[in-house]
CSV table of C-alpha atoms in Angstrom, one decimal:
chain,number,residue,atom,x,y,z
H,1,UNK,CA,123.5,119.8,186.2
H,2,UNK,CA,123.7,118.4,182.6
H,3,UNK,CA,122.0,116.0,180.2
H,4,UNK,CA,123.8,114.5,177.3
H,5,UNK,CA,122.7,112.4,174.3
H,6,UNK,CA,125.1,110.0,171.8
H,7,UNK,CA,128.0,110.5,173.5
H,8,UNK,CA,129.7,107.0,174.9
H,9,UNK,CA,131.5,107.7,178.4
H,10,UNK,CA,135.3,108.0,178.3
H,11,UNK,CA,135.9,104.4,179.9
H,12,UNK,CA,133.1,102.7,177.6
H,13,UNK,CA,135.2,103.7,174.5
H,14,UNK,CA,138.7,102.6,176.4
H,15,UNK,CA,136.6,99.2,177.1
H,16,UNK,CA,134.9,98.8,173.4
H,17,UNK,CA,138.3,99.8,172.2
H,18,UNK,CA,140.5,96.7,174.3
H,19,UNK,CA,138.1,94.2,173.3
H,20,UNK,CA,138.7,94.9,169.8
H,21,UNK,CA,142.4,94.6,170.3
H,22,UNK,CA,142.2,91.5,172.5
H,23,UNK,CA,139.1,90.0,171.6
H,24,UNK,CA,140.7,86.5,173.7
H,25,UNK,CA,140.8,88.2,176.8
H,26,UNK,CA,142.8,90.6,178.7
H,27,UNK,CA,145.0,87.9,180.3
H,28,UNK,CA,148.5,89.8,180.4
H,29,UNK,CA,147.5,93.1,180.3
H,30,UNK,CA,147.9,95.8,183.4
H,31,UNK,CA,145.6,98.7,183.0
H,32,UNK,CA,146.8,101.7,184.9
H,33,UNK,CA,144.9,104.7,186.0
H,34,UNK,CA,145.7,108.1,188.0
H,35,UNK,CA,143.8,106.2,191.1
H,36,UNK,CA,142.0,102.8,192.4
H,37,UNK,CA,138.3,104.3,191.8
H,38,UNK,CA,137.8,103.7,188.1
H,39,UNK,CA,138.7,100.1,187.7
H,40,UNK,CA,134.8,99.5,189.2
H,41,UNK,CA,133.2,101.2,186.3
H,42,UNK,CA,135.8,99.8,183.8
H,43,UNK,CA,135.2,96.7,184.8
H,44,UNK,CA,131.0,97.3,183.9
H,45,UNK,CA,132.1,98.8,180.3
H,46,UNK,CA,134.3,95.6,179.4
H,47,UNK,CA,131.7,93.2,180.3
H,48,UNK,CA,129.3,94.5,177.9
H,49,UNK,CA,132.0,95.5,175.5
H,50,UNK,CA,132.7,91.7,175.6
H,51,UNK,CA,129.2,90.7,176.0
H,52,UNK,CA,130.2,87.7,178.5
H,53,UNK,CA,132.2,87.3,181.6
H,54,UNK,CA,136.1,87.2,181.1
H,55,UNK,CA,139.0,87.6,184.0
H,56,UNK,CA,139.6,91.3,184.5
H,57,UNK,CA,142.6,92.5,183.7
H,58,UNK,CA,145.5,93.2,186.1
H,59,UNK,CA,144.5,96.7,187.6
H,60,UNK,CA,147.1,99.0,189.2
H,61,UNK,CA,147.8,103.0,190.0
H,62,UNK,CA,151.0,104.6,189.3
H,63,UNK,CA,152.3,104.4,192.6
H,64,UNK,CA,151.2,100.6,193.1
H,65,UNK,CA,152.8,100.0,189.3
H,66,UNK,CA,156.5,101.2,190.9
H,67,UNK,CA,156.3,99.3,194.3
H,68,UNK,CA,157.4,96.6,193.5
H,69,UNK,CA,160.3,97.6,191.3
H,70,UNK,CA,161.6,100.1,194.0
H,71,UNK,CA,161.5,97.2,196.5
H,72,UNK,CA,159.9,99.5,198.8
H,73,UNK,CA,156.7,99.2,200.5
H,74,UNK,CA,154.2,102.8,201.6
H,75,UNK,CA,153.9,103.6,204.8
H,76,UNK,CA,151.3,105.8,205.5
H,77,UNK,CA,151.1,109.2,206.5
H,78,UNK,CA,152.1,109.4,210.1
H,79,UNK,CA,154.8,107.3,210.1
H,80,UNK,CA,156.1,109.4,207.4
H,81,UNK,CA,155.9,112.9,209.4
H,82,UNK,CA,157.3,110.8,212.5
H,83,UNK,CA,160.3,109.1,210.5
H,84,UNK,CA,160.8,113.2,208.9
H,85,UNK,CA,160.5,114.6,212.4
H,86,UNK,CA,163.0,112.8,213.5
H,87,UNK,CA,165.5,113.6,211.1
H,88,UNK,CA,165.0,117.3,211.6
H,89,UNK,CA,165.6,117.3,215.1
H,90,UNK,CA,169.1,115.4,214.8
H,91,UNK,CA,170.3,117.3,211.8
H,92,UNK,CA,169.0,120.9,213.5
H,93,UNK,CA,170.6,120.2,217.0
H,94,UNK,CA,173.6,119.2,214.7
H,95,UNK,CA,173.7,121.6,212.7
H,96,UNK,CA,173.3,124.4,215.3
H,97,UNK,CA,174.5,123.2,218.8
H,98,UNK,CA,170.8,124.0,220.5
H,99,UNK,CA,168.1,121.8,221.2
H,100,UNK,CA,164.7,121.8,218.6
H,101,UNK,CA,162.0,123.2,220.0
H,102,UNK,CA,159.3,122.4,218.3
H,103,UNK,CA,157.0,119.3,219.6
H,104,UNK,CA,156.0,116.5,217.1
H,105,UNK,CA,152.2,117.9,217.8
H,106,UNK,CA,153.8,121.5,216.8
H,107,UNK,CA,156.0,120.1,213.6
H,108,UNK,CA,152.7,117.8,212.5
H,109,UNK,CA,151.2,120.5,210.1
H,110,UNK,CA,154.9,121.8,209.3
H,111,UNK,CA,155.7,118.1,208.4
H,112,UNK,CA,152.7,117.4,206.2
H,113,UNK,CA,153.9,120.2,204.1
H,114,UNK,CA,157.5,119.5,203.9
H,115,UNK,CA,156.6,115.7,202.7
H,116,UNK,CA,154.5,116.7,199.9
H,117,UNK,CA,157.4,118.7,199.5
H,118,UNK,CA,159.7,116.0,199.0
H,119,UNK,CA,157.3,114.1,197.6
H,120,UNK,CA,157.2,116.3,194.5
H,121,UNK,CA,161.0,116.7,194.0
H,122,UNK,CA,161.3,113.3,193.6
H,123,UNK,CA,158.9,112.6,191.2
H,124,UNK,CA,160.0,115.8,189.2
H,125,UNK,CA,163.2,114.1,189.4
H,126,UNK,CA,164.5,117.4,191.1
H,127,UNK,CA,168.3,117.9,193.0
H,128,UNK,CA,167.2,118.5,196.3
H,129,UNK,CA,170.8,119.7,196.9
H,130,UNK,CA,170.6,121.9,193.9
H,131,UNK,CA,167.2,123.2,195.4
H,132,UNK,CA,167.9,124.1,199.1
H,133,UNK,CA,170.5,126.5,198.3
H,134,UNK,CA,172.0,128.1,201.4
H,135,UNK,CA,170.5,131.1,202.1
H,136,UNK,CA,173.4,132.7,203.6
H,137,UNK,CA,174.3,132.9,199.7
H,138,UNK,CA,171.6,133.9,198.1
H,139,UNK,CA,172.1,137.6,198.8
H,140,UNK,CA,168.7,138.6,197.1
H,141,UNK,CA,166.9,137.3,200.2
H,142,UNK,CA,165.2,140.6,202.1
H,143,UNK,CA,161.6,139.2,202.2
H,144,UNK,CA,160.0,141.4,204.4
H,145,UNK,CA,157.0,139.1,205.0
H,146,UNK,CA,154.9,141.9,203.9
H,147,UNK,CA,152.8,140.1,200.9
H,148,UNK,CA,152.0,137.2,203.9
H,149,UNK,CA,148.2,137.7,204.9
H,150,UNK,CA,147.6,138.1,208.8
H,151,UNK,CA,146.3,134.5,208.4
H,152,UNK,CA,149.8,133.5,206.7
H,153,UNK,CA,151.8,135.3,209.4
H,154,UNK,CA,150.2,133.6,212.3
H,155,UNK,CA,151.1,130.4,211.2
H,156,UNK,CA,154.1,131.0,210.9
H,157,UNK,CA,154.3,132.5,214.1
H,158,UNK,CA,153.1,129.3,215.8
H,159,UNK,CA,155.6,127.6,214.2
H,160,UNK,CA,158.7,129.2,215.3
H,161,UNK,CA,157.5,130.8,218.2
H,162,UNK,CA,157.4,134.5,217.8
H,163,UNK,CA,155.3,136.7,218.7
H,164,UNK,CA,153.3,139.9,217.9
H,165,UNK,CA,154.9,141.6,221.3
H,166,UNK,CA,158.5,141.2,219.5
H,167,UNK,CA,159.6,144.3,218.0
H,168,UNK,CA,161.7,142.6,215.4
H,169,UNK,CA,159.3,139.7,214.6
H,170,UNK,CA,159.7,139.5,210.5
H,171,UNK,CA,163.8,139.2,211.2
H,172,UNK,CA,163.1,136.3,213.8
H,173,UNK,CA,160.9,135.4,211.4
H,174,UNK,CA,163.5,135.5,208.2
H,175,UNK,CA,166.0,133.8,210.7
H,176,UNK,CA,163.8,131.1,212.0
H,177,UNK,CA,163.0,130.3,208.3
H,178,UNK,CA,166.5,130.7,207.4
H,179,UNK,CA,167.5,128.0,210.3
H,180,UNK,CA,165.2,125.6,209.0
H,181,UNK,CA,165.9,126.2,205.1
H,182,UNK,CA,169.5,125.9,205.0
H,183,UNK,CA,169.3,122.6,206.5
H,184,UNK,CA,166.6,120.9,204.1
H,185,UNK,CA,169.0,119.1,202.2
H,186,UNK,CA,170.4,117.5,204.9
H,187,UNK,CA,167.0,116.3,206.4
H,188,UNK,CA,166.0,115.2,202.8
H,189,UNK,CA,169.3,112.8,203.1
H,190,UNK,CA,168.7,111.8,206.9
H,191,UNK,CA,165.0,111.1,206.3
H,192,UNK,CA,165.6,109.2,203.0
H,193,UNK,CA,168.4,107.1,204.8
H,194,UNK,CA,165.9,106.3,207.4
H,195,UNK,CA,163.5,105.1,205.0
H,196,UNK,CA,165.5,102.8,203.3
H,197,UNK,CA,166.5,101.3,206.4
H,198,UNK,CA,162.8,100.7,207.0
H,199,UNK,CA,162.3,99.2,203.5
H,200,UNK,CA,159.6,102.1,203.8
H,201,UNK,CA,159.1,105.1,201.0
H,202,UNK,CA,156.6,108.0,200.3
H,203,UNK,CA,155.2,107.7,196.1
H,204,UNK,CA,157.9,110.0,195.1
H,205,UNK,CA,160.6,108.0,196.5
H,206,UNK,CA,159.7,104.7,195.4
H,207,UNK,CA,159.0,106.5,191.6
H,208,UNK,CA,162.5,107.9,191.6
H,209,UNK,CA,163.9,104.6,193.1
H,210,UNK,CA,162.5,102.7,190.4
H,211,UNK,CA,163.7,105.8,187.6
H,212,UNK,CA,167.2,105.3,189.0
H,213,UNK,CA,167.1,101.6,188.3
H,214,UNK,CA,165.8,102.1,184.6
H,215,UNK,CA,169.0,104.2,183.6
H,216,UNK,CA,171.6,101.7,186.2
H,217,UNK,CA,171.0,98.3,186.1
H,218,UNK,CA,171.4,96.1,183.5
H,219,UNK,CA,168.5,94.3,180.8
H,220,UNK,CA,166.9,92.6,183.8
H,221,UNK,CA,162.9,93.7,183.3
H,222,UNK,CA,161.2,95.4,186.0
H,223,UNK,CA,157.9,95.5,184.7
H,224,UNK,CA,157.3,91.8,183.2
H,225,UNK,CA,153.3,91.9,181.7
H,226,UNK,CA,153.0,91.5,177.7
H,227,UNK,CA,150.9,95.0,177.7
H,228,UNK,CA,150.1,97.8,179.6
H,229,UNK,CA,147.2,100.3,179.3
H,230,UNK,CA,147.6,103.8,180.8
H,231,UNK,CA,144.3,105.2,181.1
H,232,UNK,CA,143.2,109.3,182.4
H,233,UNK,CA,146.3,110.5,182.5
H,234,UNK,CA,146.5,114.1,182.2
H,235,UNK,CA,149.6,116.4,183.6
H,236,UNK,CA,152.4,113.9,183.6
H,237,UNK,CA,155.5,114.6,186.0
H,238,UNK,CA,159.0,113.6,185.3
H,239,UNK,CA,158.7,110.2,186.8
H,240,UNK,CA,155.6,109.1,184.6
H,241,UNK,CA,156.7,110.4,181.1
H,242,UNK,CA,159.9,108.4,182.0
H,243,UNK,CA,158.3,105.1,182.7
H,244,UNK,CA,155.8,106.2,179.8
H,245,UNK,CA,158.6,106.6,177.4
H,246,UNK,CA,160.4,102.8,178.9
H,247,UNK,CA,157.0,101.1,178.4
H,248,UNK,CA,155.9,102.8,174.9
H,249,UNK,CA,156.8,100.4,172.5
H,250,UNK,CA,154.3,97.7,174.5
H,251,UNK,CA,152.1,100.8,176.0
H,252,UNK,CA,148.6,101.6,174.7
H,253,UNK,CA,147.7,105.0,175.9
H,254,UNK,CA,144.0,106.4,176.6
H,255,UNK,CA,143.7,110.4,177.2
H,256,UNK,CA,140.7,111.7,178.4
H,257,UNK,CA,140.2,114.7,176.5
H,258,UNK,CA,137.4,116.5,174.7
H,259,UNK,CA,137.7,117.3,170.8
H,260,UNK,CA,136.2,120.7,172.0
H,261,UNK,CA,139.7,121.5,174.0
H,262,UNK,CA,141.9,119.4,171.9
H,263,UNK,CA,141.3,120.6,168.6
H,264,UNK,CA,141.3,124.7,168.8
H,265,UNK,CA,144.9,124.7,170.2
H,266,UNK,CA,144.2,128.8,169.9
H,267,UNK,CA,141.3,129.3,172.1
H,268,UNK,CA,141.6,125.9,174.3
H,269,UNK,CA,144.4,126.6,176.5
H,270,UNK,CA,143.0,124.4,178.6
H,271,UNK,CA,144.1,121.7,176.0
H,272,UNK,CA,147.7,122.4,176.0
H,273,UNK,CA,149.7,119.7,178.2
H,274,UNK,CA,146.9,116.8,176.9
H,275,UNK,CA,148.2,117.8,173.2
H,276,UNK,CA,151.8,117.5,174.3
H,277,UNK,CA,151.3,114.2,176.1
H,278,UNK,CA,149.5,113.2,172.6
H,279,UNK,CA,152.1,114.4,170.2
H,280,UNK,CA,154.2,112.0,172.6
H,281,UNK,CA,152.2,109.2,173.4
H,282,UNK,CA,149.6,109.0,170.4
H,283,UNK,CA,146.3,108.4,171.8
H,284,UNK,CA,145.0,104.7,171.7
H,285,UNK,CA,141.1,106.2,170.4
H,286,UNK,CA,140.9,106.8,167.0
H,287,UNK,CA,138.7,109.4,167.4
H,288,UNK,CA,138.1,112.1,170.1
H,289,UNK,CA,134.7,112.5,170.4
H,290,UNK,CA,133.1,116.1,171.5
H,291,UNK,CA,130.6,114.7,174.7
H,292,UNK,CA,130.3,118.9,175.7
H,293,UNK,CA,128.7,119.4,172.3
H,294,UNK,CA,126.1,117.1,173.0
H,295,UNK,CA,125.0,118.4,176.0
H,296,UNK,CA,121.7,120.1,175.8
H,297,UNK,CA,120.3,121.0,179.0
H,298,UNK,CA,122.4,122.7,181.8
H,299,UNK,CA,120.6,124.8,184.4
H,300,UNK,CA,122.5,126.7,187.1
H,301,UNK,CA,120.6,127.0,190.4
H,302,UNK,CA,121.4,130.1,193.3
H,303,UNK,CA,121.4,128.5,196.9
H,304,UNK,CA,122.4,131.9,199.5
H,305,UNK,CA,124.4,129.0,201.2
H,306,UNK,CA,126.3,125.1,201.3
H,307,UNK,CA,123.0,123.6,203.4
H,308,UNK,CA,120.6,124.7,201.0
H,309,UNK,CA,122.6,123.6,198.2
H,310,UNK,CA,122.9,120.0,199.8
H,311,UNK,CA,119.1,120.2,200.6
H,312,UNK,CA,118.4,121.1,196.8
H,313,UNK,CA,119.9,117.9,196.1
H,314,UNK,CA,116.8,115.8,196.7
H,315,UNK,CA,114.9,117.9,194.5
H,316,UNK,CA,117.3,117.5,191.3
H,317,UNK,CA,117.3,113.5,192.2
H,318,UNK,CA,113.5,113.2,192.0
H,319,UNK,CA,113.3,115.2,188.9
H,320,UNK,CA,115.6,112.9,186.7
H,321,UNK,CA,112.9,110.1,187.5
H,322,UNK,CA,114.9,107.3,187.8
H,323,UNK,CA,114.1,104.3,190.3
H,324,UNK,CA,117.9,102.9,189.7
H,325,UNK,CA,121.0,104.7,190.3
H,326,UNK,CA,123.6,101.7,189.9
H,327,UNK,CA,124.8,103.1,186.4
H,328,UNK,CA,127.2,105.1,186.5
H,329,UNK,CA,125.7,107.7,184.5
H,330,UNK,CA,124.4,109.9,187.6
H,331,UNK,CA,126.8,111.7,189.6
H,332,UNK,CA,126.8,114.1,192.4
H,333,UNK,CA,130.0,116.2,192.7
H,334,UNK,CA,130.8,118.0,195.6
H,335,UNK,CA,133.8,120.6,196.2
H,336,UNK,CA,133.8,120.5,200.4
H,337,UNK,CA,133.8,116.9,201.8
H,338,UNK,CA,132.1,118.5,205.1
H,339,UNK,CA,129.2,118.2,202.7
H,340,UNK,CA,129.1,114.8,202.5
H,341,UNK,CA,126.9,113.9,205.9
H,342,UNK,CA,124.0,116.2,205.0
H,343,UNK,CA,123.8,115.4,201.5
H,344,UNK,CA,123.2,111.5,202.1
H,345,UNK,CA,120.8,113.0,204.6
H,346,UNK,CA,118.6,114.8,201.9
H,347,UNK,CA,118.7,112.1,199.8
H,348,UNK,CA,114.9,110.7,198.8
H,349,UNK,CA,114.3,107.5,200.9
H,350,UNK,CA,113.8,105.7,197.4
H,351,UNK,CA,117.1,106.3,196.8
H,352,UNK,CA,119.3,103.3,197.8
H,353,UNK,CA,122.4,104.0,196.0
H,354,UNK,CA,124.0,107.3,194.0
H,355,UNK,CA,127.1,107.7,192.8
H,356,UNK,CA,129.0,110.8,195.1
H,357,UNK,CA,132.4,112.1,194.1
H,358,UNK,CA,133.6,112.5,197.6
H,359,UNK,CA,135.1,110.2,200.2
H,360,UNK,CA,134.0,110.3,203.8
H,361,UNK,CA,136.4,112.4,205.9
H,362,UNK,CA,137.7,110.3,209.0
H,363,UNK,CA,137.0,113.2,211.0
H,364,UNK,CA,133.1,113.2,210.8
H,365,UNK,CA,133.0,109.6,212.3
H,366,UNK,CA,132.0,108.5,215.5
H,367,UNK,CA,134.7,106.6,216.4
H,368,UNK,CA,136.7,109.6,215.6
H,369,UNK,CA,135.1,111.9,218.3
H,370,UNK,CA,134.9,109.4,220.8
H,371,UNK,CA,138.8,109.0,220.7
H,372,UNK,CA,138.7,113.2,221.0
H,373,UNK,CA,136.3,112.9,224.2
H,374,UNK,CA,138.5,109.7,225.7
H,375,UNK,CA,141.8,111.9,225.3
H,376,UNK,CA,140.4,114.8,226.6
H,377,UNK,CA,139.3,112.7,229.8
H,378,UNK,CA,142.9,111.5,230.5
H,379,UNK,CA,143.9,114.8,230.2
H,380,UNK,CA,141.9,116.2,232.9
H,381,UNK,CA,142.2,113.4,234.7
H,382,UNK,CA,146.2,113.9,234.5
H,383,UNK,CA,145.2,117.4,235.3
H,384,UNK,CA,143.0,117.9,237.7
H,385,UNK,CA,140.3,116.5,239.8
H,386,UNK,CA,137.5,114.7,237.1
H,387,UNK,CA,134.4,116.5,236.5
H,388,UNK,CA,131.3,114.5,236.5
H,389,UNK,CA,130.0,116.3,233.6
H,390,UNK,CA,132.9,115.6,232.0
H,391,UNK,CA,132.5,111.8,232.7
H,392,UNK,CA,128.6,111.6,231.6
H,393,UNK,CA,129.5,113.8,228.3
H,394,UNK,CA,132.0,110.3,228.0
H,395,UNK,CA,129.4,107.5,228.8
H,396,UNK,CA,126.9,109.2,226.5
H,397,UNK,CA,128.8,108.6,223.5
H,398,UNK,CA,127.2,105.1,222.3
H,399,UNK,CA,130.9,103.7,221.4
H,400,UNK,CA,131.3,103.5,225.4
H,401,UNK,CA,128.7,101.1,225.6
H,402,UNK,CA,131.2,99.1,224.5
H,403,UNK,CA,134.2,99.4,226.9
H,404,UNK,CA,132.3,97.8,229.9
H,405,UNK,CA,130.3,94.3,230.4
């Protein structure tokens, strides 16, 4: 918990600073942040900053910013993993003359990884065919599997079906990974091939679509407003500080950064890739302020575990005696989602409305275990003869209410 005093939030001097620099209005301007949440609380800051209504400027993230140039829509997460599973089983029982093994239910987990994967090369601007070299060549390959924790090793177990029984497991293991490796590149091009086809991509896709464009086709602009504002950025990958570097010269750029990390480029490693985005895109602010040498009051309270934490929570809200949480100026930040439920539920009954830095995990909903208890009754029903307890434990979920007159 902290308090500060005379030190204006981050977005209150991006907003103070845009109406100084359009003091007509942001018509024509696209502000662009790292994600969708912090065009709300910008939108407060300008009002005041402009001390009467105006239209709001053009908002967008990164990945929204390259859809359209790339000429490719996202497709969620699903259809992704299906799309990539699909590729692997046609280029593996290519590749190798024996059927894939693995279900879609199996690869799922496998896949999730492998498209972040992707994702990543793409917007690093990597050669994927550079990257999955073929093993058979890299004769420094004689991982024993040894650093893996038991954890680690299971998983990887599941996946390509060994077991603990096998007296040769971490060579199966090295083989099976081995398989799967030296055909990456190949399932990179099969998925990406697919994708197109779809007029579908993942972020990093449509980012290096759009890269590719820049340095290929001619003066035709693909990103047409007079200004743009960048806002929060911090790390930037290969795909950003391009499109960074194309839109400079009509770009205004705010960092986020605190004078007490910028300035001591010694001590404040924690500084380093904000000072080389600055040196390259020079900060919009004209002054960094320091808001963590304002701060005054910090207090650090023990809880033996999560719950109690969460439940602590009601306390800390009744001592900042406030009646109105609608600023932005409270927040309660928490680092396991699965927290979310019992938190709300320790909130004071005076309070309407707080600020939490957490979505709510799909899982945790209702509708989400009634589709759990609905497959599990087809599957016993496909099975074997239905329990009645198994039928009640159904009807008692109040979404069933619903399925019947």
């Amino acid at each position: 918990m902290k308090t500060t005093h005379n030190a204006r939030p981050f977005l209150q001097q991006v907003a103070d600073d845009l109406a100084q620099r359009f003091p007509d209005g942001l018509n024509g301007v696209t502000v662009v942040f790292p994600n969708r949440r912090a065009r709300l609380f910008l939108n407060e800051h300008l009002f005041k900053a402009y001390g009467h209504a105006i239209w709001e400027p053009n908002y967008s993230d990164f990945n929204e910013l390259l859809s359209k140039p790339s000429n490719l829509h996202a497709a969620d997460t699903i259809e992704l993993v299906y799309y990539l599973y699909k590729a692997m089983v046609k280029v593996y029982e290519e590749q190798y003359h024996k059927p894939y093994t693995e279900t879609f239910d199996e690869f799922y987990y496998f896949g999730e990884v492998l498209l972040r994967d992707f994702d990543d090369i793409d917007k690093y601007l990597v050669d994927p065919h550079q990257l999955f070299v073929n093993l058979e060549e890299y004769h420094k390959f004689d991982d024993t599997f040894s650093h893996l924790s038991e954890e680690q090793r299971t998983l990887i177990d599941r996946f390509f079906n060994t077991t603990k029984e096998n007296d040769d497991k971490e060579s199966k293991i090295k083989r099976r990974f081995a398989e799967i490796w030296n055909i990456l590149s190949k399932v990179y091009t099969r998925l990406n091939q697919t994708l197109d086809e779809k007029g579908v991509a993942y972020p990093g896709k449509m980012a290096r679509r759009t890269i590719e464009k820049l340095e290929t086709e001619d003066d035709t602009p693909l990103f047409n407003a007079d200004h743009y504002v960048f806002v929060g950025f911090n790390v930037l990958s290969a795909c950003e500080e391009t499109i960074f570097k194309h839109l400079k010269d009509k770009a205004l750029f705010y960092w986020d950064v605190d004078a007490y990390f910028l300035d001591n480029d010694v001590v404040q490693e924690a500084g380093r890739f904000l000072r080389q985005n600055i040196q390259k895109f020079p900060n919009a602010l004209p002054k960094v302020d320091s808001a963590l040498e304002a701060i005054d009051d910090i207090t650090i309270v023990e809880a033996p575990n999560d719950i109690i934490q969460t439940a602590y929570v009601a306390t800390w809200v009744k001592s900042l005696n406030k009646t109105s949480f609608l600023q932005p100026d409270t927040a309660i930040v928490l680092g396991d989602e699965n927290l979310l439920g019992v938190t709300l539920r320790n909130l004071p009954a005076e309070v309407d409305a707080v600020n939490i830095t957490m979505g709510y995990p799909l899982a945790q909903t209702p509708i989400s275990t009634f589709v759990q208890l609905t497959a599990n009754l087809v599957q016993i029903c496909d099975n074997e003869t239905l329990r009645l307890e198994s039928l009640i434990t159904w009807l008692e979920h109040p979404y069933a209410r619903y399925c019947f007159n």
